[in-house]
Short mmCIF file of C-alpha atoms in Angstrom, two decimals:
data_model
loop_
_atom_site.label_atom_id
_atom_site.label_comp_id
_atom_site.label_asym_id
_atom_site.label_seq_id
_atom_site.Cartn_x
_atom_site.Cartn_y
_atom_site.Cartn_z
CA UNK H 24 12.72 3.94 29.45
CA UNK H 25 15.58 3.08 27.02
CA UNK H 26 14.79 3.06 23.29
CA UNK H 27 16.79 2.95 20.09
CA UNK H 28 16.05 5.80 17.78
CA UNK H 29 17.24 7.75 14.76
CA UNK H 30 16.81 11.50 14.03
CA UNK H 31 17.73 11.40 10.49
CA UNK H 32 17.82 8.92 7.57
CA UNK H 33 21.17 7.46 7.00
CA UNK H 34 23.66 4.63 7.79
CA UNK H 35 23.44 2.46 11.01
CA UNK H 36 25.55 5.08 12.74
CA UNK H 37 22.39 7.33 12.98
CA UNK H 38 21.05 4.76 15.52
CA UNK H 39 21.36 5.80 19.20
CA UNK H 40 20.06 4.36 22.47
CA UNK H 41 18.25 7.06 24.38
CA UNK H 42 16.20 7.62 27.43
CA UNK H 43 12.83 8.38 26.30
CA UNK H 44 9.40 9.14 27.97
CA UNK H 45 7.43 5.87 28.75
CA UNK H 46 4.36 5.74 26.32
CA UNK H 47 1.03 6.31 27.77
CA UNK H 48 -1.75 4.34 26.05
CA UNK H 49 -4.88 6.19 24.70
CA UNK H 50 -8.08 4.53 23.87
CA UNK H 51 -7.90 1.13 21.94
CA UNK H 52 -4.16 1.10 22.75
CA UNK H 53 -2.19 -1.18 24.83
CA UNK H 54 1.09 -0.54 26.80
CA UNK H 55 3.44 -3.49 26.47
CA UNK H 56 6.64 -4.23 28.28
CA UNK H 57 8.89 -5.53 25.68
CA UNK H 58 10.65 -8.95 26.52
CA UNK H 59 11.79 -9.52 22.94
CA UNK H 60 11.87 -7.72 19.61
CA UNK H 61 13.05 -9.01 16.51
CA UNK H 62 14.70 -7.23 13.27
CA UNK H 63 13.66 -7.41 9.70
CA UNK H 64 15.48 -6.00 6.67
CA UNK H 65 12.41 -3.70 6.61
CA UNK H 66 13.93 -1.88 9.63
CA UNK H 67 17.14 -1.20 7.93
CA UNK H 68 15.28 0.18 4.62
CA UNK H 69 13.17 2.41 6.90
CA UNK H 70 16.31 3.82 8.45
CA UNK H 71 18.32 4.31 5.26
CA UNK H 72 15.23 6.24 3.89
CA UNK H 73 14.52 3.69 1.06
CA UNK H 74 10.91 4.15 1.49
CA UNK H 75 10.82 7.92 2.17
CA UNK H 76 8.91 8.50 -1.21
CA UNK H 77 5.89 6.77 0.25
CA UNK H 78 3.57 9.42 1.67
CA UNK H 79 2.33 7.26 4.43
CA UNK H 80 5.76 6.76 6.32
CA UNK H 81 6.38 9.02 9.01
CA UNK H 82 9.62 10.85 8.79
CA UNK H 83 12.54 10.94 11.42
CA UNK H 84 12.72 11.21 14.53
CA UNK H 85 11.56 7.40 14.59
CA UNK H 86 12.31 4.26 16.64
CA UNK H 87 13.40 1.13 15.11
CA UNK H 88 11.90 -2.37 14.73
CA UNK H 89 8.30 -3.27 14.50
CA UNK H 90 8.09 -7.11 15.83
CA UNK H 91 7.73 -7.72 19.61
CA UNK H 92 6.55 -9.96 22.34
CA UNK H 93 6.15 -9.02 25.87
CA UNK H 94 3.69 -8.34 28.63
CA UNK H 95 0.70 -6.14 28.78
CA UNK H 96 1.17 -3.49 31.53
CA UNK H 97 -1.75 -1.12 31.03
CA UNK H 98 -4.62 -0.41 28.56
CA UNK H 99 -6.30 2.74 27.39
CA UNK H 100 -9.64 1.33 27.66
CA UNK H 101 -11.82 -0.23 24.81
CA UNK H 102 -9.35 -3.10 24.45
CA UNK H 103 -11.81 -6.33 24.73
CA UNK H 104 -10.01 -9.49 25.55
CA UNK H 105 -6.64 -7.84 26.43
CA UNK H 106 -5.71 -7.28 29.98
CA UNK H 107 -2.60 -6.49 32.31
CA UNK H 108 -0.39 -9.48 32.62
CA UNK H 109 -1.31 -10.97 29.41
CA UNK H 110 1.61 -12.33 27.22
CA UNK H 111 1.25 -11.04 23.66
CA UNK H 112 3.05 -10.60 20.33
CA UNK H 113 2.60 -8.48 17.21
CA UNK H 114 4.08 -5.90 15.31
CA UNK H 115 3.83 -2.08 15.15
CA UNK H 116 2.91 -0.35 12.07
CA UNK H 117 5.98 0.36 10.06
CA UNK H 118 4.43 3.50 8.74
CA UNK H 119 4.58 5.05 12.36
CA UNK H 120 7.29 6.56 14.49
CA UNK H 121 7.24 4.19 17.37
CA UNK H 122 9.82 1.29 17.35
CA UNK H 123 10.01 -2.08 19.13
CA UNK H 124 13.42 -1.80 20.11
CA UNK H 125 12.60 -0.31 23.61
CA UNK H 126 11.87 -1.18 26.83
CA UNK H 127 7.94 -0.35 26.53
CA UNK H 128 5.84 0.51 23.63
CA UNK H 129 2.17 1.20 22.92
CA UNK H 130 0.04 -0.41 20.01
CA UNK H 131 -3.44 -0.77 18.89
CA UNK H 132 -5.22 -3.88 20.41
CA UNK H 133 -6.11 -5.25 17.01
CA UNK H 134 -2.34 -5.66 16.20
CA UNK H 135 -1.90 -8.08 19.13
CA UNK H 136 -2.16 -11.75 19.68
CA UNK H 137 -1.85 -13.97 22.57
CA UNK H 138 1.47 -15.88 23.10
CA UNK H 139 0.60 -19.37 23.49
CA UNK H 140 2.36 -21.00 26.74
CA UNK H 141 4.37 -23.37 24.35
CA UNK H 142 6.26 -20.43 22.87
CA UNK H 143 8.97 -18.34 24.40
CA UNK H 144 8.96 -14.65 23.83
CA UNK H 145 11.69 -14.79 21.57
CA UNK H 146 10.07 -17.20 19.25
CA UNK H 147 6.88 -15.13 19.31
CA UNK H 148 8.81 -11.91 18.49
CA UNK H 149 10.61 -13.56 15.56
CA UNK H 150 7.30 -14.42 13.81
CA UNK H 151 5.34 -11.42 12.60
CA UNK H 152 6.80 -9.69 9.59
CA UNK H 153 8.98 -12.55 8.23
CA UNK H 154 6.81 -15.53 8.84
CA UNK H 155 3.57 -13.40 8.32
CA UNK H 156 5.07 -12.31 4.87
CA UNK H 157 5.99 -16.02 3.89
CA UNK H 158 2.65 -17.42 4.87
CA UNK H 159 0.38 -14.79 3.24
CA UNK H 160 2.50 -14.98 0.04
CA UNK H 161 2.13 -18.63 -0.28
CA UNK H 162 -1.09 -19.50 1.38
CA UNK H 163 -3.16 -16.45 0.53
CA UNK H 164 -1.77 -15.19 -2.81
CA UNK H 165 -0.37 -18.28 -4.14
CA UNK H 166 -2.91 -20.82 -2.63
CA UNK H 167 -0.12 -23.34 -2.28
CA UNK H 168 -1.18 -26.89 -2.52
CA UNK H 169 0.53 -30.31 -2.18
CA UNK H 170 2.61 -31.24 -5.29
CA UNK H 171 3.07 -27.66 -6.56
CA UNK H 172 6.69 -26.49 -7.49
CA UNK H 173 7.91 -23.60 -5.74
CA UNK H 174 11.15 -21.61 -6.28
CA UNK H 175 12.28 -19.50 -3.21
CA UNK H 176 15.01 -16.88 -4.04
CA UNK H 177 16.79 -15.83 -0.92
CA UNK H 178 15.91 -18.87 1.19
CA UNK H 179 18.24 -18.36 4.13
CA UNK H 180 17.05 -15.16 5.39
CA UNK H 181 14.10 -14.17 7.72
CA UNK H 182 11.24 -14.56 5.24
CA UNK H 183 13.02 -17.08 2.99
CA UNK H 184 13.57 -19.74 5.82
CA UNK H 185 10.07 -19.55 6.94
CA UNK H 186 8.87 -19.79 3.16
CA UNK H 187 10.78 -23.12 2.82
CA UNK H 188 9.35 -24.44 5.90
CA UNK H 189 5.75 -23.57 5.12
CA UNK H 190 6.05 -24.73 1.57
CA UNK H 191 7.22 -28.13 2.79
CA UNK H 192 4.43 -28.22 5.57
CA UNK H 193 1.97 -27.84 2.85
CA UNK H 194 3.49 -30.65 0.75
CA UNK H 195 4.99 -28.62 -2.16
CA UNK H 196 8.24 -29.35 -4.18
CA UNK H 197 10.71 -26.59 -3.00
CA UNK H 198 13.85 -25.48 -5.00
CA UNK H 199 15.59 -22.81 -3.02
CA UNK H 200 18.48 -20.37 -3.65
CA UNK H 201 21.00 -18.95 -1.29
CA UNK H 202 24.56 -18.25 -0.78
CA UNK H 203 27.29 -20.78 -0.48
CA UNK H 204 27.61 -20.51 3.42
CA UNK H 205 23.90 -21.24 3.67
CA UNK H 206 23.39 -24.27 1.53
CA UNK H 207 23.55 -26.70 4.31
CA UNK H 208 21.14 -24.74 6.33
CA UNK H 209 18.64 -24.44 3.73
CA UNK H 210 18.90 -27.98 3.10
CA UNK H 211 18.26 -28.67 6.78
CA UNK H 212 14.99 -26.81 6.42
CA UNK H 213 13.70 -29.53 4.04
CA UNK H 214 14.29 -27.87 0.65
CA UNK H 215 14.34 -30.38 -2.16
CA UNK H 216 17.04 -28.67 -4.11
CA UNK H 217 19.27 -26.01 -2.79
CA UNK H 218 21.39 -23.86 -5.34
CA UNK H 219 24.13 -21.68 -4.67
CA UNK H 220 23.11 -18.70 -6.72
CA UNK H 221 26.72 -17.52 -7.21
CA UNK H 222 27.71 -20.83 -8.82
CA UNK H 223 24.52 -22.00 -10.54
CA UNK H 224 21.07 -21.00 -12.08
CA UNK H 225 17.91 -22.37 -10.73
CA UNK H 226 16.37 -22.11 -14.28
CA UNK H 227 19.16 -23.79 -16.08
CA UNK H 228 17.29 -26.73 -17.19
CA UNK H 229 14.17 -24.82 -18.29
CA UNK H 230 12.68 -25.62 -15.07
CA UNK H 231 8.99 -24.55 -14.74
CA UNK H 232 7.57 -23.47 -11.41
CA UNK H 233 3.91 -22.77 -10.21
CA UNK H 234 5.14 -20.15 -7.64
CA UNK H 235 8.31 -17.96 -7.73
CA UNK H 236 8.77 -16.31 -4.40
CA UNK H 237 11.76 -13.65 -4.57
CA UNK H 238 12.39 -12.39 -1.11
CA UNK H 239 15.83 -11.24 -1.89
CA UNK H 240 15.01 -8.70 -4.81
CA UNK H 241 17.26 -10.48 -7.20
CA UNK H 242 14.89 -11.33 -9.99
CA UNK H 243 11.87 -9.70 -11.97
CA UNK H 244 8.94 -10.99 -13.57
CA UNK H 245 10.19 -10.23 -16.94
CA UNK H 246 13.37 -12.57 -16.06
CA UNK H 247 11.25 -15.30 -14.53
CA UNK H 248 8.07 -15.17 -16.82
CA UNK H 249 9.22 -18.12 -19.03
CA UNK H 250 10.02 -20.20 -15.96
CA UNK H 251 6.48 -19.78 -14.73
CA UNK H 252 3.70 -22.26 -15.36
CA UNK H 253 0.83 -20.72 -17.57
CA UNK H 254 -1.16 -19.81 -14.32
CA UNK H 255 1.97 -19.40 -12.18
CA UNK H 256 2.46 -16.57 -9.66
CA UNK H 257 5.49 -14.53 -9.22
CA UNK H 258 5.83 -12.78 -5.84
CA UNK H 259 8.23 -10.19 -4.76
CA UNK H 260 8.68 -8.42 -1.54
CA UNK H 261 9.61 -5.06 -3.14
CA UNK H 262 12.76 -3.56 -1.54
CA UNK H 263 11.89 0.08 -2.25
CA UNK H 264 9.48 2.48 -3.94
CA UNK H 265 10.96 1.86 -7.33
CA UNK H 266 10.54 -2.00 -6.95
CA UNK H 267 7.05 -1.48 -5.94
CA UNK H 268 6.23 0.63 -9.10
CA UNK H 269 8.14 -2.01 -11.30
CA UNK H 270 6.07 -4.88 -9.78
CA UNK H 271 2.74 -3.14 -10.01
CA UNK H 272 3.57 -2.60 -13.64
CA UNK H 273 4.45 -5.99 -14.19
CA UNK H 274 1.10 -7.06 -12.55
CA UNK H 275 -0.78 -4.93 -15.14
CA UNK H 276 1.18 -6.45 -17.94
CA UNK H 277 0.55 -9.98 -16.70
CA UNK H 278 -2.99 -9.52 -16.42
CA UNK H 279 -3.29 -8.32 -20.02
CA UNK H 280 -0.99 -10.82 -21.76
CA UNK H 281 -1.96 -13.98 -19.99
CA UNK H 282 -3.06 -15.92 -17.00
CA UNK H 283 0.13 -15.59 -15.00
CA UNK H 284 -0.16 -13.34 -11.76
CA UNK H 285 2.30 -10.77 -10.24
CA UNK H 286 1.93 -9.89 -6.83
CA UNK H 287 3.65 -6.93 -5.09
CA UNK H 288 3.69 -8.19 -1.40
CA UNK H 289 2.14 -5.71 1.33
CA UNK H 290 1.76 -7.57 4.58
CA UNK H 291 -1.75 -7.67 6.08
CA UNK H 292 -0.95 -8.04 9.84
CA UNK H 293 -3.21 -8.06 12.68
CA UNK H 294 -4.59 -10.25 15.28
CA UNK H 295 -5.93 -12.83 12.89
CA UNK H 296 -2.58 -13.29 10.99
CA UNK H 297 -0.44 -13.58 14.20
CA UNK H 298 -2.91 -16.24 15.68
CA UNK H 299 -2.32 -18.22 12.57
CA UNK H 300 1.45 -17.96 12.82
CA UNK H 301 1.17 -18.93 16.42
CA UNK H 302 -0.78 -22.04 15.67
CA UNK H 303 1.88 -23.14 12.88
CA UNK H 304 4.58 -22.26 15.40
CA UNK H 305 2.98 -24.52 18.14
CA UNK H 306 2.71 -27.24 15.42
CA UNK H 307 6.50 -26.56 14.59
CA UNK H 308 5.54 -26.12 11.04
CA UNK H 309 7.34 -22.87 11.67
CA UNK H 310 10.41 -22.83 13.72
CA UNK H 311 12.36 -19.39 13.84
CA UNK H 312 16.24 -19.87 13.43
CA UNK H 313 17.50 -17.16 15.84
CA UNK H 314 21.29 -16.48 14.87
CA UNK H 315 21.88 -14.01 17.68
CA UNK H 316 20.33 -12.39 20.69
CA UNK H 317 21.43 -8.92 21.50
CA UNK H 318 20.73 -5.94 23.80
CA UNK H 319 19.77 -2.39 22.60
CA UNK H 320 23.19 -1.24 22.32
CA UNK H 321 23.96 -3.80 19.71
CA UNK H 322 21.26 -2.83 17.35
CA UNK H 323 23.53 -0.52 15.07
CA UNK H 324 25.78 -3.40 14.67
CA UNK H 325 22.76 -5.64 13.77
CA UNK H 326 21.74 -3.22 11.23
CA UNK H 327 25.08 -3.30 9.55
CA UNK H 328 24.47 -6.98 9.10
CA UNK H 329 21.13 -6.28 7.65
CA UNK H 330 22.65 -3.83 5.17
CA UNK H 331 25.29 -6.44 4.17
CA UNK H 332 22.62 -9.04 3.31
CA UNK H 333 23.28 -12.70 3.15
CA UNK H 334 21.89 -13.09 6.69
CA UNK H 335 20.43 -16.34 8.03
CA UNK H 336 17.32 -16.58 9.92
CA UNK H 337 16.47 -13.92 12.63
CA UNK H 338 18.24 -11.41 15.14
CA UNK H 339 16.26 -11.13 18.38
CA UNK H 340 16.55 -8.12 20.65
CA UNK H 341 16.14 -8.33 24.39
CA UNK H 342 15.80 -4.66 25.74
CA UNK H 343 16.50 -5.63 29.35
CA UNK H 344 19.96 -7.17 28.18
#
């Protein structure tokens, strides 16, 4: 089978498309023919080595990509409810070496969910990490409710554009920041106020928010603290090991000095989480914006876009292209 791999940490140039052995599922695992995969900034951070200090992360050689949708072609046994021919989607563990930018992959059955008939493979593949992070942050950590005020920093990207959609679905008031090229796009998602971060400041009017969700790593709890409500929540996706440590430290400080909360997000994936996302997508509460559909040989170029930032929505990879 063809797969995109890298043998050392480095820039996108380390990515190569190779012929690899077909994966063979073991007990509890499922072999999936990948119809679509999607890319996340996480993939670029792993490739560049930004998370190499985390002891649980497998070192290269590695595949790239974690999100996928496709068809079950075989099981290793002990996979109740999963059978050959079933359309499924989910994500691989980012800690392990396998990648979803491949013609086939194997995955634990508990990291899968069925794809509803109403969803295409591309839509399903775009959901797990980005939409899962947004919904977990706002629904589970922030307990978002109608009328709450939310600031989404970095609202045009994968996580950000889902965060705006979900917050509006709940009935929150959304202020969103993004680059100038994406202001109209973010407004089209339903944000109540959209701010070009290069020209203006979302907190210029001493605004107060119940939730600040920084998906771009452009702020800190210290900088945003006075703009949080007394029981407000600051959430950060933590781009590297240093950011994780800083956010955890802020969490401890917030707990000691007041009622505000700080959350360093670590997505809890799995079948239940993916089923929730699928339901929201069927309701069209979450609609992925797919800015490009590419083949395996274009993955390195897509990683260059991820490295540059300022991306809009999601990039989907079709291994058969």
